[in-house]
Amino acid sequence: MNADSRSARAGVLYALGAYGWWGFVGPLYFRSVDWIPAWVIASHRVFWSIAVLAVLVVLGGQLPQVAAALAKPRIRAWLLLTTVLLGINWFVFIVAVASHRLVESSIGYFISPLVTVMLGVIFLRERLRRAQVAAVLIAGAGLVVLAISREVAAQGFPWIPIVLPLSFGAYGLVRKQLAVAPLAGLAIETALLAIPGAIAVAWFHSVSSIDRINDGGTWLLLSLSGVVTTLPMLWFVAAAKRLTLTTLGFLQFLSPALQLLVAVMLFGEPFTPGIAAALLLIAAGVTIDLAVTTRRTLAARGVVP
């Protein structure tokens, strides 16, 4: 096995680890602490994540990259925006798990690639092929079906499968334009979130009357949120360095697929005809877009005419 093959194999393993973790371990972890208010869990998440990231930045020799990014006013301003987007994404996912709406979260991440395509059209003036226009319309029809289905209507407007891909797609769009190392950028964003997070954690634990909230076991469980958050992100960065975007595009659907299975098989969330119809439409749209993207990538390499 040559070096390129070993690198690609390692990349696949890293990607499977990251997407598998996001789809399986993440939901199970956040369900285990769903008796705590979502905003408190989110505050702990950023507080403990920055502790992990600080160690990684120092050990990885990334302090110069952090200093270089903070020295540029334009970079600082854009990182403030990505910080807000990242915070929204993390918080909404916790809400989805705690409110028994993980099925909606999985739908949001299934549709995420199409949201990224639309953001590219709007902000980067990228042009869509006719098949991609059809893909967006079909997936949009799936969201309409989801919105009017009786099952979702009982829980209100399905904002989770809209906010999750929008925040994630916008975050990726902005970060793609910034010349900031992935680990350094994530450390800065998490540090900015950790400031209000630390204040929120200190205040809540000093006034809360929730049983067990200040137990050592609870603190240990909440401190694990740092590892739960940062480990798959580091695996994803390692995978992205070794794999093509096409390969990552295929593997990324492991995460929402696992979320859907966990929601239905382990958490007992309903998988009704309305949700199934919406998911089929969204899957059809995403499949069309993935086929177009794959063919374009292969054509650029001269593999297909």
mmCIF file of C-alpha atoms in Angstrom:
data_model
loop_
_atom_site.group_PDB
_atom_site.id
_atom_site.type_symbol
_atom_site.label_atom_id
_atom_site.label_comp_id
_atom_site.label_asym_id
_atom_site.label_seq_id
_atom_site.Cartn_x
_atom_site.Cartn_y
_atom_site.Cartn_z
ATOM 1 C CA MET A 1 0.000 0.000 0.000
ATOM 2 C CA ASN A 2 1.538 3.322 -1.088
ATOM 3 C CA ALA A 3 1.508 6.563 0.883
ATOM 4 C CA ASP A 4 -1.503 8.009 -0.974
ATOM 5 C CA SER A 5 -3.560 4.880 -0.328
ATOM 6 C CA ARG A 6 -2.654 4.891 3.355
ATOM 7 C CA SER A 7 -3.566 8.572 3.605
ATOM 8 C CA ALA A 8 -6.929 8.012 1.900
ATOM 9 C CA ARG A 9 -7.676 5.021 4.108
ATOM 10 C CA ALA A 10 -6.863 7.034 7.212
ATOM 11 C CA GLY A 11 -9.062 9.850 5.889
ATOM 12 C CA VAL A 12 -12.026 7.502 5.496
ATOM 13 C CA LEU A 13 -11.541 6.210 9.039
ATOM 14 C CA TYR A 14 -11.344 9.755 10.411
ATOM 15 C CA ALA A 15 -14.493 10.734 8.481
ATOM 16 C CA LEU A 16 -16.394 7.654 9.661
ATOM 17 C CA GLY A 17 -15.331 8.440 13.206
ATOM 18 C CA ALA A 18 -16.451 12.067 12.990
ATOM 19 C CA TYR A 19 -19.773 11.496 11.243
ATOM 20 C CA GLY A 20 -20.488 8.396 13.320
ATOM 21 C CA TRP A 21 -19.806 10.341 16.510
ATOM 22 C CA TRP A 22 -22.063 13.232 15.464
ATOM 23 C CA GLY A 23 -24.825 10.827 14.512
ATOM 24 C CA PHE A 24 -24.672 8.419 17.444
ATOM 25 C CA VAL A 25 -22.542 9.487 20.416
ATOM 26 C CA GLY A 26 -23.611 13.157 20.358
ATOM 27 C CA PRO A 27 -27.368 12.478 20.581
ATOM 28 C CA LEU A 28 -26.886 9.862 23.312
ATOM 29 C CA TYR A 29 -24.704 12.203 25.349
ATOM 30 C CA PHE A 30 -27.008 15.203 25.138
ATOM 31 C CA ARG A 31 -30.036 13.036 25.924
ATOM 32 C CA SER A 32 -28.255 11.908 29.109
ATOM 33 C CA VAL A 33 -28.216 15.509 30.368
ATOM 34 C CA ASP A 34 -31.581 16.657 29.002
ATOM 35 C CA TRP A 35 -32.882 17.220 32.539
ATOM 36 C CA ILE A 36 -30.665 20.313 32.624
ATOM 37 C CA PRO A 37 -31.818 23.464 30.739
ATOM 38 C CA ALA A 38 -30.479 23.568 27.167
ATOM 39 C CA TRP A 39 -28.781 26.950 27.606
ATOM 40 C CA VAL A 40 -26.875 25.615 30.620
ATOM 41 C CA ILE A 41 -25.700 22.556 28.659
ATOM 42 C CA ALA A 42 -24.622 24.844 25.806
ATOM 43 C CA SER A 43 -22.704 27.038 28.266
ATOM 44 C CA HIS A 44 -20.907 24.020 29.688
ATOM 45 C CA ARG A 45 -20.228 22.809 26.158
ATOM 46 C CA VAL A 46 -18.261 25.913 25.194
ATOM 47 C CA PHE A 47 -16.636 26.265 28.618
ATOM 48 C CA TRP A 48 -15.171 22.752 28.595
ATOM 49 C CA SER A 49 -14.434 22.808 24.872
ATOM 50 C CA ILE A 50 -12.132 25.785 25.231
ATOM 51 C CA ALA A 51 -10.272 23.938 27.986
ATOM 52 C CA VAL A 52 -9.607 21.062 25.575
ATOM 53 C CA LEU A 53 -8.803 23.360 22.652
ATOM 54 C CA ALA A 54 -6.399 25.482 24.706
ATOM 55 C CA VAL A 55 -4.308 22.388 25.420
ATOM 56 C CA LEU A 56 -4.385 21.366 21.756
ATOM 57 C CA VAL A 57 -3.390 24.859 20.591
ATOM 58 C CA VAL A 58 -0.392 24.933 22.923
ATOM 59 C CA LEU A 59 0.723 21.373 22.190
ATOM 60 C CA GLY A 60 0.202 21.867 18.460
ATOM 61 C CA GLY A 61 2.217 25.071 18.328
ATOM 62 C CA GLN A 62 -0.801 27.033 17.081
ATOM 63 C CA LEU A 63 -0.380 30.101 19.304
ATOM 64 C CA PRO A 64 1.305 32.117 16.502
ATOM 65 C CA GLN A 65 -1.664 31.379 14.208
ATOM 66 C CA VAL A 66 -4.096 32.510 16.909
ATOM 67 C CA ALA A 67 -2.127 35.721 17.459
ATOM 68 C CA ALA A 68 -1.917 36.387 13.711
ATOM 69 C CA ALA A 69 -5.680 36.025 13.292
ATOM 70 C CA LEU A 70 -6.457 38.305 16.235
ATOM 71 C CA ALA A 71 -4.034 40.942 14.931
ATOM 72 C CA LYS A 72 -6.186 41.603 11.845
ATOM 73 C CA PRO A 73 -9.347 43.692 12.446
ATOM 74 C CA ARG A 74 -11.113 42.221 9.405
ATOM 75 C CA ILE A 75 -10.464 38.653 10.573
ATOM 76 C CA ARG A 76 -11.629 39.522 14.093
ATOM 77 C CA ALA A 77 -14.887 40.946 12.757
ATOM 78 C CA TRP A 78 -15.653 37.893 10.629
ATOM 79 C CA LEU A 79 -14.750 35.538 13.467
ATOM 80 C CA LEU A 80 -17.326 37.303 15.622
ATOM 81 C CA LEU A 81 -19.928 36.386 13.008
ATOM 82 C CA THR A 82 -18.784 32.764 12.785
ATOM 83 C CA THR A 83 -18.831 32.605 16.579
ATOM 84 C CA VAL A 84 -22.512 33.565 16.610
ATOM 85 C CA LEU A 85 -23.331 31.055 13.862
ATOM 86 C CA LEU A 86 -21.455 28.270 15.650
ATOM 87 C CA GLY A 87 -23.185 29.079 18.931
ATOM 88 C CA ILE A 88 -26.604 28.966 17.267
ATOM 89 C CA ASN A 89 -25.841 25.607 15.656
ATOM 90 C CA TRP A 90 -24.596 24.018 18.868
ATOM 91 C CA PHE A 91 -27.516 25.343 20.917
ATOM 92 C CA VAL A 92 -30.234 24.329 18.449
ATOM 93 C CA PHE A 93 -28.915 20.767 18.246
ATOM 94 C CA ILE A 94 -29.073 20.490 22.035
ATOM 95 C CA VAL A 95 -32.647 21.818 21.950
ATOM 96 C CA ALA A 96 -33.547 19.277 19.245
ATOM 97 C CA VAL A 97 -32.321 16.368 21.365
ATOM 98 C CA ALA A 98 -33.819 17.648 24.619
ATOM 99 C CA SER A 99 -37.228 18.408 23.060
ATOM 100 C CA HIS A 100 -37.479 14.990 21.359
ATOM 101 C CA ARG A 101 -37.133 16.434 17.856
ATOM 102 C CA LEU A 102 -34.004 14.620 16.719
ATOM 103 C CA VAL A 103 -35.842 13.429 13.589
ATOM 104 C CA GLU A 104 -36.140 17.078 12.548
ATOM 105 C CA SER A 105 -32.437 17.575 13.259
ATOM 106 C CA SER A 106 -31.574 14.651 10.980
ATOM 107 C CA ILE A 107 -33.738 16.128 8.220
ATOM 108 C CA GLY A 108 -31.906 19.429 8.637
ATOM 109 C CA TYR A 109 -28.530 17.782 8.155
ATOM 110 C CA PHE A 110 -29.787 15.738 5.202
ATOM 111 C CA ILE A 111 -30.716 18.981 3.450
ATOM 112 C CA SER A 112 -27.537 20.804 4.521
ATOM 113 C CA PRO A 113 -25.665 20.257 1.200
ATOM 114 C CA LEU A 114 -28.469 21.949 -0.743
ATOM 115 C CA VAL A 115 -28.501 24.879 1.659
ATOM 116 C CA THR A 116 -24.768 25.253 1.049
ATOM 117 C CA VAL A 117 -25.450 25.273 -2.702
ATOM 118 C CA MET A 118 -28.053 28.023 -2.328
ATOM 119 C CA LEU A 119 -25.767 30.137 -0.151
ATOM 120 C CA GLY A 120 -23.100 29.830 -2.843
ATOM 121 C CA VAL A 121 -25.584 31.080 -5.443
ATOM 122 C CA ILE A 122 -26.697 34.013 -3.294
ATOM 123 C CA PHE A 123 -23.362 35.204 -1.916
ATOM 124 C CA LEU A 124 -20.718 33.844 -4.290
ATOM 125 C CA ARG A 125 -22.788 34.184 -7.482
ATOM 126 C CA GLU A 126 -22.253 30.555 -8.352
ATOM 127 C CA ARG A 127 -24.463 29.242 -11.149
ATOM 128 C CA LEU A 128 -26.762 26.262 -10.800
ATOM 129 C CA ARG A 129 -27.322 23.669 -13.463
ATOM 130 C CA ARG A 130 -30.910 22.832 -14.322
ATOM 131 C CA ALA A 131 -30.679 19.542 -12.450
ATOM 132 C CA GLN A 132 -29.547 21.402 -9.323
ATOM 133 C CA VAL A 133 -32.458 23.832 -9.613
ATOM 134 C CA ALA A 134 -34.757 20.816 -9.752
ATOM 135 C CA ALA A 135 -32.975 19.331 -6.736
ATOM 136 C CA VAL A 136 -33.517 22.483 -4.683
ATOM 137 C CA LEU A 137 -37.203 22.660 -5.668
ATOM 138 C CA ILE A 138 -37.797 18.998 -4.814
ATOM 139 C CA ALA A 139 -36.103 19.333 -1.432
ATOM 140 C CA GLY A 140 -38.037 22.551 -0.828
ATOM 141 C CA ALA A 141 -41.244 20.638 -1.498
ATOM 142 C CA GLY A 142 -40.111 18.182 1.151
ATOM 143 C CA LEU A 143 -39.832 20.996 3.688
ATOM 144 C CA VAL A 144 -43.317 22.199 2.743
ATOM 145 C CA VAL A 145 -44.689 18.694 3.291
ATOM 146 C CA LEU A 146 -42.917 18.605 6.645
ATOM 147 C CA ALA A 147 -44.354 21.978 7.621
ATOM 148 C CA ILE A 148 -47.968 21.077 6.837
ATOM 149 C CA SER A 149 -47.897 17.504 8.119
ATOM 150 C CA ARG A 150 -50.185 17.042 11.083
ATOM 151 C CA GLU A 151 -47.473 15.446 13.205
ATOM 152 C CA VAL A 152 -45.100 18.399 12.972
ATOM 153 C CA ALA A 153 -47.892 20.966 13.087
ATOM 154 C CA ALA A 154 -48.680 19.708 16.585
ATOM 155 C CA GLN A 155 -45.192 20.848 17.638
ATOM 156 C CA GLY A 156 -45.340 24.115 15.730
ATOM 157 C CA PHE A 157 -43.405 25.334 12.710
ATOM 158 C CA PRO A 158 -40.444 23.025 11.879
ATOM 159 C CA TRP A 159 -37.754 25.623 12.496
ATOM 160 C CA ILE A 160 -35.090 23.124 13.572
ATOM 161 C CA PRO A 161 -34.497 21.583 10.087
ATOM 162 C CA ILE A 162 -34.196 25.126 8.733
ATOM 163 C CA VAL A 163 -32.009 26.819 11.350
ATOM 164 C CA LEU A 164 -29.520 23.937 11.659
ATOM 165 C CA PRO A 165 -28.464 23.764 7.976
ATOM 166 C CA LEU A 166 -28.620 27.553 7.570
ATOM 167 C CA SER A 167 -26.317 28.191 10.534
ATOM 168 C CA PHE A 168 -23.971 25.353 9.545
ATOM 169 C CA GLY A 169 -23.910 26.360 5.870
ATOM 170 C CA ALA A 170 -23.351 30.044 6.630
ATOM 171 C CA TYR A 171 -20.588 29.138 9.073
ATOM 172 C CA GLY A 172 -18.825 27.051 6.437
ATOM 173 C CA LEU A 173 -19.289 29.748 3.798
ATOM 174 C CA VAL A 174 -17.673 32.470 5.921
ATOM 175 C CA ARG A 175 -14.870 30.269 7.258
ATOM 176 C CA LYS A 176 -14.034 29.209 3.707
ATOM 177 C CA GLN A 177 -13.252 32.845 2.863
ATOM 178 C CA LEU A 178 -10.987 33.404 5.877
ATOM 179 C CA ALA A 179 -7.278 32.608 5.846
ATOM 180 C CA VAL A 180 -7.334 31.174 9.361
ATOM 181 C CA ALA A 181 -6.005 27.765 10.409
ATOM 182 C CA PRO A 182 -8.917 25.461 11.390
ATOM 183 C CA LEU A 183 -7.744 24.761 14.944
ATOM 184 C CA ALA A 184 -6.762 28.382 15.601
ATOM 185 C CA GLY A 185 -10.082 29.670 14.271
ATOM 186 C CA LEU A 186 -12.133 27.180 16.271
ATOM 187 C CA ALA A 187 -10.171 28.040 19.413
ATOM 188 C CA ILE A 188 -10.880 31.759 18.968
ATOM 189 C CA GLU A 189 -14.584 31.164 18.294
ATOM 190 C CA THR A 190 -14.947 28.864 21.271
ATOM 191 C CA ALA A 191 -13.046 31.283 23.516
ATOM 192 C CA LEU A 192 -15.449 34.073 22.555
ATOM 193 C CA LEU A 193 -18.406 31.812 23.356
ATOM 194 C CA ALA A 194 -16.772 30.659 26.586
ATOM 195 C CA ILE A 195 -16.773 34.158 28.093
ATOM 196 C CA PRO A 196 -20.573 34.410 28.456
ATOM 197 C CA GLY A 197 -20.647 30.623 28.915
ATOM 198 C CA ALA A 198 -18.469 30.750 32.026
ATOM 199 C CA ILE A 199 -20.586 33.551 33.498
ATOM 200 C CA ALA A 200 -23.775 31.596 32.802
ATOM 201 C CA VAL A 201 -22.363 28.414 34.346
ATOM 202 C CA ALA A 202 -21.204 30.204 37.508
ATOM 203 C CA TRP A 203 -24.531 32.008 37.951
ATOM 204 C CA PHE A 204 -26.734 28.988 37.290
ATOM 205 C CA HIS A 205 -24.896 26.644 39.637
ATOM 206 C CA SER A 206 -24.993 29.251 42.404
ATOM 207 C CA VAL A 207 -28.775 29.788 42.283
ATOM 208 C CA SER A 208 -30.220 26.564 40.858
ATOM 209 C CA SER A 209 -32.466 24.391 43.009
ATOM 210 C CA ILE A 210 -32.353 21.414 40.621
ATOM 211 C CA ASP A 211 -31.481 18.215 42.458
ATOM 212 C CA ARG A 212 -28.001 16.815 41.730
ATOM 213 C CA ILE A 213 -26.979 19.876 39.678
ATOM 214 C CA ASN A 214 -23.914 20.487 41.860
ATOM 215 C CA ASP A 215 -23.012 16.846 42.446
ATOM 216 C CA GLY A 216 -19.545 15.715 41.452
ATOM 217 C CA GLY A 217 -21.044 13.179 39.049
ATOM 218 C CA THR A 218 -23.039 15.881 37.286
ATOM 219 C CA TRP A 219 -19.999 18.106 36.924
ATOM 220 C CA LEU A 220 -17.997 15.184 35.538
ATOM 221 C CA LEU A 221 -20.756 14.385 33.037
ATOM 222 C CA LEU A 222 -20.989 18.011 31.914
ATOM 223 C CA SER A 223 -17.209 18.330 31.636
ATOM 224 C CA LEU A 224 -17.266 15.508 29.075
ATOM 225 C CA SER A 225 -19.079 17.889 26.721
ATOM 226 C CA GLY A 226 -15.675 19.335 25.836
ATOM 227 C CA VAL A 227 -14.445 16.002 24.512
ATOM 228 C CA VAL A 228 -17.820 15.205 22.925
ATOM 229 C CA THR A 229 -17.596 18.477 20.988
ATOM 230 C CA THR A 230 -13.938 18.770 20.017
ATOM 231 C CA LEU A 231 -12.927 15.174 19.261
ATOM 232 C CA PRO A 232 -15.164 14.680 16.182
ATOM 233 C CA MET A 233 -14.257 18.133 14.879
ATOM 234 C CA LEU A 234 -10.563 17.256 14.996
ATOM 235 C CA TRP A 235 -11.289 13.976 13.215
ATOM 236 C CA PHE A 236 -13.238 15.868 10.566
ATOM 237 C CA VAL A 237 -10.356 18.288 9.973
ATOM 238 C CA ALA A 238 -7.989 15.321 9.628
ATOM 239 C CA ALA A 239 -10.370 13.667 7.148
ATOM 240 C CA ALA A 240 -10.778 16.847 5.089
ATOM 241 C CA LYS A 241 -7.007 17.042 4.622
ATOM 242 C CA ARG A 242 -6.858 13.509 3.212
ATOM 243 C CA LEU A 243 -10.068 13.083 1.187
ATOM 244 C CA THR A 244 -11.671 14.739 -1.812
ATOM 245 C CA LEU A 245 -14.802 16.818 -1.312
ATOM 246 C CA THR A 246 -16.721 14.227 -3.324
ATOM 247 C CA THR A 247 -15.807 11.466 -0.889
ATOM 248 C CA LEU A 248 -16.659 13.668 2.076
ATOM 249 C CA GLY A 249 -19.945 14.516 0.354
ATOM 250 C CA PHE A 250 -20.949 10.864 0.282
ATOM 251 C CA LEU A 251 -19.786 10.095 3.817
ATOM 252 C CA GLN A 252 -21.489 13.119 5.394
ATOM 253 C CA PHE A 253 -24.908 11.460 5.138
ATOM 254 C CA LEU A 254 -23.837 8.898 7.738
ATOM 255 C CA SER A 255 -24.448 11.466 10.486
ATOM 256 C CA PRO A 256 -28.119 12.322 9.758
ATOM 257 C CA ALA A 257 -28.848 8.668 8.924
ATOM 258 C CA LEU A 258 -27.579 7.603 12.347
ATOM 259 C CA GLN A 259 -29.459 10.470 14.003
ATOM 260 C CA LEU A 260 -32.654 9.245 12.364
ATOM 261 C CA LEU A 261 -32.071 5.673 13.547
ATOM 262 C CA VAL A 262 -31.257 6.812 17.091
ATOM 263 C CA ALA A 263 -34.341 9.046 17.182
ATOM 264 C CA VAL A 264 -36.733 6.316 16.049
ATOM 265 C CA MET A 265 -35.153 3.117 17.420
ATOM 266 C CA LEU A 266 -33.692 4.342 20.733
ATOM 267 C CA PHE A 267 -35.577 7.515 21.630
ATOM 268 C CA GLY A 268 -38.976 6.355 20.379
ATOM 269 C CA GLU A 269 -39.705 9.443 18.293
ATOM 270 C CA PRO A 270 -42.514 8.949 15.747
ATOM 271 C CA PHE A 271 -41.667 8.296 12.119
ATOM 272 C CA THR A 272 -45.004 9.074 10.528
ATOM 273 C CA PRO A 273 -46.132 9.030 6.874
ATOM 274 C CA GLY A 274 -45.798 12.820 6.653
ATOM 275 C CA ILE A 275 -42.222 12.746 7.895
ATOM 276 C CA ALA A 276 -41.422 9.799 5.617
ATOM 277 C CA ALA A 277 -42.807 11.631 2.563
ATOM 278 C CA ALA A 278 -40.826 14.768 3.417
ATOM 279 C CA LEU A 279 -37.645 12.755 3.897
ATOM 280 C CA LEU A 280 -38.094 10.953 0.565
ATOM 281 C CA LEU A 281 -38.449 14.258 -1.290
ATOM 282 C CA ILE A 282 -35.416 15.727 0.450
ATOM 283 C CA ALA A 283 -33.384 12.559 -0.215
ATOM 284 C CA ALA A 284 -34.338 12.735 -3.905
ATOM 285 C CA GLY A 285 -33.217 16.356 -4.137
ATOM 286 C CA VAL A 286 -29.944 15.691 -2.345
ATOM 287 C CA THR A 287 -29.243 12.639 -4.531
ATOM 288 C CA ILE A 288 -29.692 14.701 -7.697
ATOM 289 C CA ASP A 289 -27.349 17.401 -6.415
ATOM 290 C CA LEU A 290 -24.776 14.833 -5.314
ATOM 291 C CA ALA A 291 -24.872 13.171 -8.739
ATOM 292 C CA VAL A 292 -24.338 16.518 -10.497
ATOM 293 C CA THR A 293 -21.476 17.447 -8.167
ATOM 294 C CA THR A 294 -19.811 14.056 -8.551
ATOM 295 C CA ARG A 295 -20.041 14.131 -12.340
ATOM 296 C CA ARG A 296 -18.622 17.664 -12.429
ATOM 297 C CA THR A 297 -15.700 16.614 -10.226
ATOM 298 C CA LEU A 298 -14.941 13.546 -12.332
ATOM 299 C CA ALA A 299 -15.214 15.565 -15.547
ATOM 300 C CA ALA A 300 -12.705 18.069 -14.201
ATOM 301 C CA ARG A 301 -10.291 15.179 -13.721
ATOM 302 C CA GLY A 302 -10.962 13.828 -17.193
ATOM 303 C CA VAL A 303 -12.541 10.636 -15.842
ATOM 304 C CA VAL A 304 -15.882 11.176 -17.634
ATOM 305 C CA PRO A 305 -16.591 13.089 -20.865
#
